[in-house]
Amino acid sequence: MSHVAIISASIGAGHDGAAAELARRLGAAGYKTDRYDLLELLPRSLALLLTTGYYRQLAAAPWSYQATVRVFDRAAPTGFAAWAVHGADRRILRLVRPDTVAVVSTYPLASQVLGRLRRTGFLRVPVISYLTDPSVHRTWIAAGVDRCLATYDVTAIEARRLGAAGVRRVAPAVSPDFRPAGTDAEVAAARRAFRLPPTGKLALVVAGSLGLGRPERTACEVAGTGLATPVVVCGRYRTLYQRLTAVPGLVPLSWVDDMPTLLRAVDLVVHNGGGLTSLEALATGLPVLTYRPLPGHGQANASVLDRAGIIPWIRYPEQLSTVLRRTLDRSASVPADVAPDPAGAIIDCALSR
Protein backbone atom coordinates (compact mmCIF):
# COMPACT_ATOMS: atom_id res chain seq x y z
CA MET A 1 0.00 0.00 0.00
CA SER A 2 1.45 3.37 -1.07
CA HIS A 3 1.77 6.34 1.27
CA VAL A 4 0.89 10.04 0.87
CA ALA A 5 2.11 12.68 3.33
CA ILE A 6 -0.10 15.75 3.82
CA ILE A 7 1.28 18.93 5.38
CA SER A 8 -1.13 21.53 6.70
CA ALA A 9 -0.97 24.23 9.39
CA SER A 10 -3.15 24.78 12.45
CA ILE A 11 -3.76 28.45 11.68
CA GLY A 12 -7.53 28.64 11.61
CA ALA A 13 -9.39 25.48 10.66
CA GLY A 14 -9.60 25.67 6.88
CA HIS A 15 -6.16 24.27 6.06
CA ASP A 16 -6.59 21.36 8.48
CA GLY A 17 -10.15 20.73 7.29
CA ALA A 18 -9.04 20.35 3.67
CA ALA A 19 -6.16 18.09 4.76
CA ALA A 20 -8.53 15.86 6.73
CA GLU A 21 -10.90 15.41 3.82
CA LEU A 22 -8.08 14.70 1.36
CA ALA A 23 -6.73 12.09 3.78
CA ARG A 24 -10.16 10.47 4.06
CA ARG A 25 -10.58 10.27 0.29
CA LEU A 26 -7.07 8.94 -0.29
CA GLY A 27 -7.65 6.35 2.44
CA ALA A 28 -10.87 5.26 0.74
CA ALA A 29 -8.85 4.84 -2.48
CA GLY A 30 -6.45 2.46 -0.71
CA TYR A 31 -3.61 4.81 0.21
CA LYS A 32 -2.02 5.18 3.62
CA THR A 33 -1.85 8.80 4.73
CA ASP A 34 -0.23 10.83 7.49
CA ARG A 35 -1.05 14.45 8.29
CA TYR A 36 1.55 16.82 9.67
CA ASP A 37 1.36 20.36 11.04
CA LEU A 38 3.98 22.67 9.53
CA LEU A 39 4.01 24.64 12.77
CA GLU A 40 5.31 21.57 14.59
CA LEU A 41 8.05 21.14 11.98
CA LEU A 42 9.31 24.73 12.11
CA PRO A 43 11.56 26.18 14.82
CA ARG A 44 9.40 27.04 17.80
CA SER A 45 10.09 30.77 17.62
CA LEU A 46 8.93 31.04 14.01
CA ALA A 47 5.86 28.88 14.62
CA LEU A 48 4.90 31.10 17.55
CA LEU A 49 5.37 34.21 15.42
CA LEU A 50 3.09 32.85 12.70
CA THR A 51 0.29 31.82 15.04
CA THR A 52 0.29 34.69 17.52
CA GLY A 53 1.10 37.25 14.83
CA TYR A 54 -1.88 36.18 12.70
CA TYR A 55 -4.32 36.35 15.60
CA ARG A 56 -3.00 39.54 17.19
CA GLN A 57 -2.86 41.44 13.93
CA LEU A 58 -6.44 40.59 12.98
CA ALA A 59 -7.76 41.10 16.50
CA ALA A 60 -5.92 44.31 17.44
CA ALA A 61 -4.66 45.94 14.25
CA PRO A 62 -6.45 44.61 11.16
CA TRP A 63 -4.83 47.27 8.97
CA SER A 64 -1.41 45.79 9.76
CA TYR A 65 -2.50 42.33 8.59
CA GLN A 66 -3.82 43.85 5.37
CA ALA A 67 -0.46 45.54 4.87
CA THR A 68 1.43 42.30 5.58
CA VAL A 69 -0.63 40.37 3.04
CA ARG A 70 0.01 43.03 0.40
CA VAL A 71 3.73 43.20 1.05
CA PHE A 72 4.19 39.44 0.74
CA ASP A 73 2.08 39.27 -2.41
CA ARG A 74 5.20 40.22 -4.39
CA ALA A 75 8.08 38.16 -5.68
CA ALA A 76 10.92 39.40 -3.44
CA PRO A 77 9.06 39.20 -0.10
CA THR A 78 7.70 35.78 -1.10
CA GLY A 79 11.30 34.68 -1.67
CA PHE A 80 12.16 35.88 1.83
CA ALA A 81 9.20 33.94 3.28
CA ALA A 82 10.37 30.82 1.46
CA TRP A 83 13.86 31.25 2.94
CA ALA A 84 12.47 31.93 6.43
CA VAL A 85 10.80 28.50 6.64
CA HIS A 86 13.90 26.53 5.59
CA GLY A 87 14.20 25.36 9.21
CA ALA A 88 11.55 22.74 8.45
CA ASP A 89 13.53 21.14 5.60
CA ARG A 90 15.22 18.30 7.47
CA ARG A 91 12.14 17.37 9.50
CA ILE A 92 10.03 17.22 6.37
CA LEU A 93 12.55 15.02 4.57
CA ARG A 94 12.45 12.61 7.51
CA LEU A 95 8.69 12.25 7.00
CA VAL A 96 9.17 10.84 3.51
CA ARG A 97 9.13 7.05 3.72
CA PRO A 98 10.31 4.49 1.15
CA ASP A 99 6.66 3.90 0.19
CA THR A 100 5.74 7.60 -0.04
CA VAL A 101 4.51 8.41 -3.56
CA ALA A 102 3.47 12.07 -3.09
CA VAL A 103 3.50 14.95 -0.63
CA VAL A 104 0.51 17.32 -0.49
CA SER A 105 0.41 20.85 0.91
CA THR A 106 -2.73 22.66 2.08
CA TYR A 107 -0.83 25.70 3.39
CA PRO A 108 1.17 28.21 1.30
CA LEU A 109 4.39 28.20 3.34
CA ALA A 110 4.38 24.39 3.27
CA SER A 111 4.25 24.67 -0.53
CA GLN A 112 7.29 26.94 -0.40
CA VAL A 113 9.31 24.41 1.62
CA LEU A 114 8.21 21.44 -0.48
CA GLY A 115 8.75 23.26 -3.78
CA ARG A 116 12.33 24.13 -2.81
CA LEU A 117 13.10 20.56 -1.71
CA ARG A 118 11.62 19.18 -4.91
CA ARG A 119 13.39 21.74 -7.11
CA THR A 120 16.80 21.06 -5.55
CA GLY A 121 16.41 17.28 -5.84
CA PHE A 122 16.21 16.48 -2.12
CA LEU A 123 12.57 15.44 -2.49
CA ARG A 124 12.12 12.83 -5.21
CA VAL A 125 8.35 12.37 -5.15
CA PRO A 126 5.73 14.70 -6.66
CA VAL A 127 4.54 17.71 -4.67
CA ILE A 128 0.91 18.84 -4.96
CA SER A 129 -0.52 22.10 -3.61
CA TYR A 130 -4.24 22.15 -2.81
CA LEU A 131 -5.32 25.81 -2.77
CA THR A 132 -7.66 26.40 0.16
CA ASP A 133 -8.70 29.94 -0.83
CA PRO A 134 -10.47 31.20 -3.97
CA SER A 135 -7.97 34.06 -4.22
CA VAL A 136 -4.38 33.10 -4.96
CA HIS A 137 -1.73 34.78 -2.85
CA ARG A 138 1.75 34.69 -4.33
CA THR A 139 3.08 32.64 -1.41
CA TRP A 140 1.07 29.71 -2.77
CA ILE A 141 3.14 29.69 -5.97
CA ALA A 142 6.41 27.81 -5.54
CA ALA A 143 8.77 26.63 -8.26
CA GLY A 144 9.24 22.89 -7.98
CA VAL A 145 5.62 22.07 -7.14
CA ASP A 146 4.39 19.53 -9.69
CA ARG A 147 0.62 20.08 -9.49
CA CYS A 148 -1.60 22.90 -8.22
CA LEU A 149 -5.25 22.06 -7.47
CA ALA A 150 -7.86 24.82 -7.53
CA THR A 151 -11.53 24.52 -6.56
CA TYR A 152 -12.82 27.38 -8.76
CA ASP A 153 -12.19 28.19 -12.42
CA VAL A 154 -11.27 31.76 -11.48
CA THR A 155 -8.72 30.41 -8.98
CA ALA A 156 -7.15 28.16 -11.58
CA ILE A 157 -6.85 31.07 -14.02
CA GLU A 158 -5.14 33.26 -11.41
CA ALA A 159 -2.75 30.47 -10.38
CA ARG A 160 -1.67 30.02 -13.99
CA ARG A 161 -1.21 33.79 -14.39
CA LEU A 162 1.14 33.79 -11.39
CA GLY A 163 3.21 30.99 -12.90
CA ALA A 164 1.97 27.87 -11.11
CA ALA A 165 2.82 24.62 -12.87
CA GLY A 166 0.38 21.81 -13.59
CA VAL A 167 -2.76 23.70 -12.55
CA ARG A 168 -5.87 21.54 -12.42
CA ARG A 169 -9.45 22.47 -11.60
CA VAL A 170 -10.88 20.00 -9.06
CA ALA A 171 -13.99 19.60 -6.97
CA PRO A 172 -13.79 20.98 -3.41
CA ALA A 173 -12.39 18.72 -0.70
CA VAL A 174 -15.62 18.84 1.30
CA SER A 175 -17.01 15.88 3.24
CA PRO A 176 -20.09 14.19 1.74
CA ASP A 177 -21.75 14.80 5.11
CA PHE A 178 -22.39 18.32 3.84
CA ARG A 179 -25.57 17.82 1.85
CA PRO A 180 -28.99 19.45 1.67
CA ALA A 181 -31.70 18.39 4.10
CA GLY A 182 -33.93 15.75 2.54
CA THR A 183 -37.15 16.66 4.34
CA ASP A 184 -38.70 19.34 6.54
CA ALA A 185 -38.54 16.82 9.38
CA GLU A 186 -34.76 16.66 9.01
CA VAL A 187 -34.55 20.45 9.24
CA ALA A 188 -36.73 20.40 12.36
CA ALA A 189 -34.56 17.71 13.94
CA ALA A 190 -31.42 19.71 13.17
CA ARG A 191 -32.90 22.77 14.84
CA ARG A 192 -33.83 20.78 17.92
CA ALA A 193 -30.30 19.36 18.12
CA PHE A 194 -28.91 22.90 18.54
CA ARG A 195 -31.91 24.29 20.47
CA LEU A 196 -32.64 26.77 17.72
CA PRO A 197 -35.99 28.50 17.11
CA PRO A 198 -38.30 25.94 15.47
CA THR A 199 -39.81 28.48 13.06
CA GLY A 200 -38.67 31.51 11.11
CA LYS A 201 -35.63 32.19 8.99
CA LEU A 202 -32.20 31.57 10.51
CA ALA A 203 -28.99 33.23 9.27
CA LEU A 204 -25.77 31.54 10.33
CA VAL A 205 -23.03 34.08 11.01
CA VAL A 206 -19.57 32.51 10.85
CA ALA A 207 -16.18 34.06 11.49
CA GLY A 208 -13.80 31.13 11.33
CA SER A 209 -12.58 28.95 14.16
CA LEU A 210 -11.21 31.96 16.09
CA GLY A 211 -14.26 34.22 15.80
CA LEU A 212 -12.18 36.98 14.20
CA GLY A 213 -13.51 40.13 12.62
CA ARG A 214 -16.73 41.78 13.72
CA PRO A 215 -19.24 38.92 14.04
CA GLU A 216 -21.08 40.65 16.90
CA ARG A 217 -21.78 43.74 14.83
CA THR A 218 -22.72 41.65 11.81
CA ALA A 219 -25.18 39.60 13.88
CA CYS A 220 -26.79 42.70 15.38
CA GLU A 221 -27.19 44.26 11.93
CA VAL A 222 -28.75 41.07 10.55
CA ALA A 223 -31.13 40.98 13.52
CA GLY A 224 -31.96 44.64 12.91
CA THR A 225 -33.35 43.85 9.46
CA GLY A 226 -36.07 41.70 11.05
CA LEU A 227 -35.64 39.19 8.23
CA ALA A 228 -33.79 36.41 10.06
CA THR A 229 -32.60 35.39 13.50
CA PRO A 230 -28.79 35.36 13.60
CA VAL A 231 -27.12 32.17 14.83
CA VAL A 232 -23.50 33.03 15.60
CA VAL A 233 -20.73 30.42 15.63
CA CYS A 234 -18.14 31.84 18.03
CA GLY A 235 -15.58 29.08 17.54
CA ARG A 236 -12.88 29.06 20.19
CA TYR A 237 -13.54 32.68 21.14
CA ARG A 238 -15.13 32.09 24.54
CA THR A 239 -15.35 35.79 25.39
CA LEU A 240 -17.39 36.47 22.26
CA TYR A 241 -19.79 33.68 23.19
CA GLN A 242 -20.26 35.08 26.67
CA ARG A 243 -20.90 38.59 25.33
CA LEU A 244 -23.46 37.42 22.81
CA THR A 245 -25.47 35.44 25.36
CA ALA A 246 -26.49 38.80 26.83
CA VAL A 247 -27.69 40.26 23.51
CA PRO A 248 -31.44 39.79 22.86
CA GLY A 249 -32.38 38.33 19.50
CA LEU A 250 -29.10 36.49 18.91
CA VAL A 251 -28.37 32.78 19.26
CA PRO A 252 -24.68 32.26 20.06
CA LEU A 253 -22.99 28.87 19.76
CA SER A 254 -19.52 28.01 20.99
CA TRP A 255 -17.35 25.42 19.22
CA VAL A 256 -19.45 23.26 16.88
CA ASP A 257 -18.35 19.69 16.12
CA ASP A 258 -21.30 18.84 13.88
CA MET A 259 -21.30 21.55 11.22
CA PRO A 260 -23.17 19.42 8.63
CA THR A 261 -26.23 19.22 10.89
CA LEU A 262 -26.02 22.87 11.86
CA LEU A 263 -25.93 23.95 8.22
CA ARG A 264 -29.06 21.90 7.52
CA ALA A 265 -30.82 23.79 10.31
CA VAL A 266 -30.38 27.28 8.83
CA ASP A 267 -31.54 29.15 5.74
CA LEU A 268 -28.51 31.23 4.83
CA VAL A 269 -24.85 31.76 5.74
CA VAL A 270 -23.15 35.12 6.26
CA HIS A 271 -19.37 34.75 6.37
CA ASN A 272 -16.27 36.94 6.45
CA GLY A 273 -13.51 34.64 5.24
CA GLY A 274 -14.43 32.80 2.05
CA GLY A 275 -12.63 29.57 2.85
CA LEU A 276 -13.81 26.14 3.91
CA THR A 277 -17.13 27.12 5.53
CA SER A 278 -18.34 28.80 2.35
CA LEU A 279 -17.59 25.61 0.38
CA GLU A 280 -19.42 23.53 2.98
CA ALA A 281 -22.42 25.85 2.86
CA LEU A 282 -22.59 25.71 -0.93
CA ALA A 283 -22.40 21.90 -0.79
CA THR A 284 -25.34 21.97 1.63
CA GLY A 285 -27.37 23.95 -0.89
CA LEU A 286 -27.41 27.16 1.13
CA PRO A 287 -27.15 30.71 -0.22
CA VAL A 288 -24.02 32.44 1.07
CA LEU A 289 -23.26 36.14 1.49
CA THR A 290 -20.01 37.91 2.31
CA TYR A 291 -20.30 40.80 4.76
CA ARG A 292 -17.59 42.71 6.60
CA PRO A 293 -14.82 40.41 5.30
CA LEU A 294 -11.55 40.14 7.18
CA PRO A 295 -8.67 42.26 5.89
CA GLY A 296 -6.16 40.48 3.70
CA HIS A 297 -7.31 37.06 2.53
CA GLY A 298 -10.95 37.72 3.54
CA GLN A 299 -11.32 40.76 1.30
CA ALA A 300 -9.36 39.11 -1.50
CA ASN A 301 -11.63 36.06 -1.37
CA ALA A 302 -14.73 38.25 -1.22
CA SER A 303 -13.67 40.13 -4.34
CA VAL A 304 -12.90 36.95 -6.32
CA LEU A 305 -16.14 35.19 -5.36
CA ASP A 306 -18.23 38.29 -6.07
CA ARG A 307 -16.66 38.94 -9.48
CA ALA A 308 -17.15 35.30 -10.43
CA GLY A 309 -20.85 35.48 -9.51
CA ILE A 310 -20.47 32.74 -6.87
CA ILE A 311 -21.02 34.58 -3.57
CA PRO A 312 -22.26 38.20 -3.43
CA TRP A 313 -20.25 40.67 -1.37
CA ILE A 314 -22.36 43.18 0.58
CA ARG A 315 -20.03 46.15 0.71
CA TYR A 316 -22.20 48.65 2.60
CA PRO A 317 -24.53 48.25 5.61
CA GLU A 318 -27.38 50.00 3.80
CA GLN A 319 -27.37 47.15 1.24
CA LEU A 320 -27.79 44.43 3.85
CA SER A 321 -31.58 44.40 4.16
CA THR A 322 -32.21 44.43 0.41
CA VAL A 323 -29.69 41.70 -0.41
CA LEU A 324 -30.76 39.59 2.56
CA ARG A 325 -34.44 39.75 1.55
CA ARG A 326 -33.66 38.95 -2.08
CA THR A 327 -31.44 36.03 -1.10
CA LEU A 328 -33.92 34.52 1.35
CA ASP A 329 -36.71 34.74 -1.23
CA ARG A 330 -34.64 32.88 -3.81
CA SER A 331 -34.47 29.10 -3.65
CA ALA A 332 -30.93 27.75 -3.45
CA SER A 333 -29.54 24.58 -4.94
CA VAL A 334 -26.34 22.58 -4.85
CA PRO A 335 -24.17 23.78 -7.74
CA ALA A 336 -23.41 21.08 -10.27
CA ASP A 337 -19.67 20.45 -10.19
CA VAL A 338 -18.31 17.89 -12.61
CA ALA A 339 -14.68 18.69 -11.84
CA PRO A 340 -12.44 15.74 -10.93
CA ASP A 341 -12.04 14.49 -7.38
CA PRO A 342 -8.97 16.16 -5.81
CA ALA A 343 -7.84 12.81 -4.39
CA GLY A 344 -7.97 11.38 -7.90
CA ALA A 345 -5.83 14.27 -9.17
CA ILE A 346 -3.27 13.55 -6.43
CA ILE A 347 -3.19 9.86 -7.33
CA ASP A 348 -2.80 10.64 -11.04
CA CYS A 349 0.16 12.90 -10.27
CA ALA A 350 1.75 10.26 -8.05
CA LEU A 351 1.36 7.57 -10.73
CA SER A 352 2.84 9.78 -13.45
CA ARG A 353 6.17 10.30 -11.64
C-alpha positions as CSV (number, residue, x, y, z in Angstrom):
1,M,0.0,0.0,0.0
2,S,1.4,3.4,-1.1
3,H,1.8,6.3,1.3
4,V,0.9,10.0,0.9
5,A,2.1,12.7,3.3
6,I,-0.1,15.7,3.8
7,I,1.3,18.9,5.4
8,S,-1.1,21.5,6.7
9,A,-1.0,24.2,9.4
10,S,-3.1,24.8,12.4
11,I,-3.8,28.5,11.7
12,G,-7.5,28.6,11.6
13,A,-9.4,25.5,10.7
14,G,-9.6,25.7,6.9
15,H,-6.2,24.3,6.1
16,D,-6.6,21.4,8.5
17,G,-10.2,20.7,7.3
18,A,-9.0,20.3,3.7
19,A,-6.2,18.1,4.8
20,A,-8.5,15.9,6.7
21,E,-10.9,15.4,3.8
22,L,-8.1,14.7,1.4
23,A,-6.7,12.1,3.8
24,R,-10.2,10.5,4.1
25,R,-10.6,10.3,0.3
26,L,-7.1,8.9,-0.3
27,G,-7.7,6.4,2.4
28,A,-10.9,5.3,0.7
29,A,-8.8,4.8,-2.5
30,G,-6.5,2.5,-0.7
31,Y,-3.6,4.8,0.2
32,K,-2.0,5.2,3.6
33,T,-1.8,8.8,4.7
34,D,-0.2,10.8,7.5
35,R,-1.0,14.4,8.3
36,Y,1.5,16.8,9.7
37,D,1.4,20.4,11.0
38,L,4.0,22.7,9.5
39,L,4.0,24.6,12.8
40,E,5.3,21.6,14.6
41,L,8.1,21.1,12.0
42,L,9.3,24.7,12.1
43,P,11.6,26.2,14.8
44,R,9.4,27.0,17.8
45,S,10.1,30.8,17.6
46,L,8.9,31.0,14.0
47,A,5.9,28.9,14.6
48,L,4.9,31.1,17.5
49,L,5.4,34.2,15.4
50,L,3.1,32.8,12.7
51,T,0.3,31.8,15.0
52,T,0.3,34.7,17.5
53,G,1.1,37.2,14.8
54,Y,-1.9,36.2,12.7
55,Y,-4.3,36.4,15.6
56,R,-3.0,39.5,17.2
57,Q,-2.9,41.4,13.9
58,L,-6.4,40.6,13.0
59,A,-7.8,41.1,16.5
60,A,-5.9,44.3,17.4
61,A,-4.7,45.9,14.2
62,P,-6.5,44.6,11.2
63,W,-4.8,47.3,9.0
64,S,-1.4,45.8,9.8
65,Y,-2.5,42.3,8.6
66,Q,-3.8,43.8,5.4
67,A,-0.5,45.5,4.9
68,T,1.4,42.3,5.6
69,V,-0.6,40.4,3.0
70,R,0.0,43.0,0.4
71,V,3.7,43.2,1.1
72,F,4.2,39.4,0.7
73,D,2.1,39.3,-2.4
74,R,5.2,40.2,-4.4
75,A,8.1,38.2,-5.7
76,A,10.9,39.4,-3.4
77,P,9.1,39.2,-0.1
78,T,7.7,35.8,-1.1
79,G,11.3,34.7,-1.7
80,F,12.2,35.9,1.8
81,A,9.2,33.9,3.3
82,A,10.4,30.8,1.5
83,W,13.9,31.3,2.9
84,A,12.5,31.9,6.4
85,V,10.8,28.5,6.6
86,H,13.9,26.5,5.6
87,G,14.2,25.4,9.2
88,A,11.5,22.7,8.4
89,D,13.5,21.1,5.6
90,R,15.2,18.3,7.5
91,R,12.1,17.4,9.5
92,I,10.0,17.2,6.4
93,L,12.5,15.0,4.6
94,R,12.4,12.6,7.5
95,L,8.7,12.3,7.0
96,V,9.2,10.8,3.5
97,R,9.1,7.1,3.7
98,P,10.3,4.5,1.1
99,D,6.7,3.9,0.2
100,T,5.7,7.6,0.0
101,V,4.5,8.4,-3.6
102,A,3.5,12.1,-3.1
103,V,3.5,15.0,-0.6
104,V,0.5,17.3,-0.5
105,S,0.4,20.9,0.9
106,T,-2.7,22.7,2.1
107,Y,-0.8,25.7,3.4
108,P,1.2,28.2,1.3
109,L,4.4,28.2,3.3
110,A,4.4,24.4,3.3
111,S,4.2,24.7,-0.5
112,Q,7.3,26.9,-0.4
113,V,9.3,24.4,1.6
114,L,8.2,21.4,-0.5
115,G,8.7,23.3,-3.8
116,R,12.3,24.1,-2.8
117,L,13.1,20.6,-1.7
118,R,11.6,19.2,-4.9
119,R,13.4,21.7,-7.1
120,T,16.8,21.1,-5.6
121,G,16.4,17.3,-5.8
122,F,16.2,16.5,-2.1
123,L,12.6,15.4,-2.5
124,R,12.1,12.8,-5.2
125,V,8.3,12.4,-5.2
126,P,5.7,14.7,-6.7
127,V,4.5,17.7,-4.7
128,I,0.9,18.8,-5.0
129,S,-0.5,22.1,-3.6
130,Y,-4.2,22.2,-2.8
131,L,-5.3,25.8,-2.8
132,T,-7.7,26.4,0.2
133,D,-8.7,29.9,-0.8
134,P,-10.5,31.2,-4.0
135,S,-8.0,34.1,-4.2
136,V,-4.4,33.1,-5.0
137,H,-1.7,34.8,-2.8
138,R,1.7,34.7,-4.3
139,T,3.1,32.6,-1.4
140,W,1.1,29.7,-2.8
141,I,3.1,29.7,-6.0
142,A,6.4,27.8,-5.5
143,A,8.8,26.6,-8.3
144,G,9.2,22.9,-8.0
145,V,5.6,22.1,-7.1
146,D,4.4,19.5,-9.7
147,R,0.6,20.1,-9.5
148,C,-1.6,22.9,-8.2
149,L,-5.2,22.1,-7.5
150,A,-7.9,24.8,-7.5
151,T,-11.5,24.5,-6.6
152,Y,-12.8,27.4,-8.8
153,D,-12.2,28.2,-12.4
154,V,-11.3,31.8,-11.5
155,T,-8.7,30.4,-9.0
156,A,-7.1,28.2,-11.6
157,I,-6.9,31.1,-14.0
158,E,-5.1,33.3,-11.4
159,A,-2.8,30.5,-10.4
160,R,-1.7,30.0,-14.0
161,R,-1.2,33.8,-14.4
162,L,1.1,33.8,-11.4
163,G,3.2,31.0,-12.9
164,A,2.0,27.9,-11.1
165,A,2.8,24.6,-12.9
166,G,0.4,21.8,-13.6
167,V,-2.8,23.7,-12.6
168,R,-5.9,21.5,-12.4
169,R,-9.4,22.5,-11.6
170,V,-10.9,20.0,-9.1
171,A,-14.0,19.6,-7.0
172,P,-13.8,21.0,-3.4
173,A,-12.4,18.7,-0.7
174,V,-15.6,18.8,1.3
175,S,-17.0,15.9,3.2
176,P,-20.1,14.2,1.7
177,D,-21.7,14.8,5.1
178,F,-22.4,18.3,3.8
179,R,-25.6,17.8,1.8
180,P,-29.0,19.5,1.7
181,A,-31.7,18.4,4.1
182,G,-33.9,15.8,2.5
183,T,-37.2,16.7,4.3
184,D,-38.7,19.3,6.5
185,A,-38.5,16.8,9.4
186,E,-34.8,16.7,9.0
187,V,-34.6,20.5,9.2
188,A,-36.7,20.4,12.4
189,A,-34.6,17.7,13.9
190,A,-31.4,19.7,13.2
191,R,-32.9,22.8,14.8
192,R,-33.8,20.8,17.9
193,A,-30.3,19.4,18.1
194,F,-28.9,22.9,18.5
195,R,-31.9,24.3,20.5
196,L,-32.6,26.8,17.7
197,P,-36.0,28.5,17.1
198,P,-38.3,25.9,15.5
199,T,-39.8,28.5,13.1
200,G,-38.7,31.5,11.1
201,K,-35.6,32.2,9.0
202,L,-32.2,31.6,10.5
203,A,-29.0,33.2,9.3
204,L,-25.8,31.5,10.3
205,V,-23.0,34.1,11.0
206,V,-19.6,32.5,10.8
207,A,-16.2,34.1,11.5
208,G,-13.8,31.1,11.3
209,S,-12.6,29.0,14.2
210,L,-11.2,32.0,16.1
211,G,-14.3,34.2,15.8
212,L,-12.2,37.0,14.2
213,G,-13.5,40.1,12.6
214,R,-16.7,41.8,13.7
215,P,-19.2,38.9,14.0
216,E,-21.1,40.7,16.9
217,R,-21.8,43.7,14.8
218,T,-22.7,41.6,11.8
219,A,-25.2,39.6,13.9
220,C,-26.8,42.7,15.4
221,E,-27.2,44.3,11.9
222,V,-28.7,41.1,10.6
223,A,-31.1,41.0,13.5
224,G,-32.0,44.6,12.9
225,T,-33.4,43.8,9.5
226,G,-36.1,41.7,11.0
227,L,-35.6,39.2,8.2
228,A,-33.8,36.4,10.1
229,T,-32.6,35.4,13.5
230,P,-28.8,35.4,13.6
231,V,-27.1,32.2,14.8
232,V,-23.5,33.0,15.6
233,V,-20.7,30.4,15.6
234,C,-18.1,31.8,18.0
235,G,-15.6,29.1,17.5
236,R,-12.9,29.1,20.2
237,Y,-13.5,32.7,21.1
238,R,-15.1,32.1,24.5
239,T,-15.3,35.8,25.4
240,L,-17.4,36.5,22.3
241,Y,-19.8,33.7,23.2
242,Q,-20.3,35.1,26.7
243,R,-20.9,38.6,25.3
244,L,-23.5,37.4,22.8
245,T,-25.5,35.4,25.4
246,A,-26.5,38.8,26.8
247,V,-27.7,40.3,23.5
248,P,-31.4,39.8,22.9
249,G,-32.4,38.3,19.5
250,L,-29.1,36.5,18.9
251,V,-28.4,32.8,19.3
252,P,-24.7,32.3,20.1
253,L,-23.0,28.9,19.8
254,S,-19.5,28.0,21.0
255,W,-17.4,25.4,19.2
256,V,-19.5,23.3,16.9
257,D,-18.4,19.7,16.1
258,D,-21.3,18.8,13.9
259,M,-21.3,21.5,11.2
260,P,-23.2,19.4,8.6
261,T,-26.2,19.2,10.9
262,L,-26.0,22.9,11.9
263,L,-25.9,24.0,8.2
264,R,-29.1,21.9,7.5
265,A,-30.8,23.8,10.3
266,V,-30.4,27.3,8.8
267,D,-31.5,29.1,5.7
268,L,-28.5,31.2,4.8
269,V,-24.8,31.8,5.7
270,V,-23.2,35.1,6.3
271,H,-19.4,34.8,6.4
272,N,-16.3,36.9,6.5
273,G,-13.5,34.6,5.2
274,G,-14.4,32.8,2.0
275,G,-12.6,29.6,2.9
276,L,-13.8,26.1,3.9
277,T,-17.1,27.1,5.5
278,S,-18.3,28.8,2.4
279,L,-17.6,25.6,0.4
280,E,-19.4,23.5,3.0
281,A,-22.4,25.9,2.9
282,L,-22.6,25.7,-0.9
283,A,-22.4,21.9,-0.8
284,T,-25.3,22.0,1.6
285,G,-27.4,23.9,-0.9
286,L,-27.4,27.2,1.1
287,P,-27.2,30.7,-0.2
288,V,-24.0,32.4,1.1
289,L,-23.3,36.1,1.5
290,T,-20.0,37.9,2.3
291,Y,-20.3,40.8,4.8
292,R,-17.6,42.7,6.6
293,P,-14.8,40.4,5.3
294,L,-11.6,40.1,7.2
295,P,-8.7,42.3,5.9
296,G,-6.2,40.5,3.7
297,H,-7.3,37.1,2.5
298,G,-11.0,37.7,3.5
299,Q,-11.3,40.8,1.3
300,A,-9.4,39.1,-1.5
301,N,-11.6,36.1,-1.4
302,A,-14.7,38.3,-1.2
303,S,-13.7,40.1,-4.3
304,V,-12.9,37.0,-6.3
305,L,-16.1,35.2,-5.4
306,D,-18.2,38.3,-6.1
307,R,-16.7,38.9,-9.5
308,A,-17.2,35.3,-10.4
309,G,-20.8,35.5,-9.5
310,I,-20.5,32.7,-6.9
311,I,-21.0,34.6,-3.6
312,P,-22.3,38.2,-3.4
313,W,-20.3,40.7,-1.4
314,I,-22.4,43.2,0.6
315,R,-20.0,46.1,0.7
316,Y,-22.2,48.6,2.6
317,P,-24.5,48.3,5.6
318,E,-27.4,50.0,3.8
319,Q,-27.4,47.1,1.2
320,L,-27.8,44.4,3.9
321,S,-31.6,44.4,4.2
322,T,-32.2,44.4,0.4
323,V,-29.7,41.7,-0.4
324,L,-30.8,39.6,2.6
325,R,-34.4,39.7,1.5
326,R,-33.7,38.9,-2.1
327,T,-31.4,36.0,-1.1
328,L,-33.9,34.5,1.4
329,D,-36.7,34.7,-1.2
330,R,-34.6,32.9,-3.8
331,S,-34.5,29.1,-3.6
332,A,-30.9,27.7,-3.4
333,S,-29.5,24.6,-4.9
334,V,-26.3,22.6,-4.8
335,P,-24.2,23.8,-7.7
336,A,-23.4,21.1,-10.3
337,D,-19.7,20.5,-10.2
338,V,-18.3,17.9,-12.6
339,A,-14.7,18.7,-11.8
340,P,-12.4,15.7,-10.9
341,D,-12.0,14.5,-7.4
342,P,-9.0,16.2,-5.8
343,A,-7.8,12.8,-4.4
344,G,-8.0,11.4,-7.9
345,A,-5.8,14.3,-9.2
346,I,-3.3,13.6,-6.4
347,I,-3.2,9.9,-7.3
348,D,-2.8,10.6,-11.0
349,C,0.2,12.9,-10.3
350,A,1.7,10.3,-8.1
351,L,1.4,7.6,-10.7
352,S,2.8,9.8,-13.4
353,R,6.2,10.3,-11.6
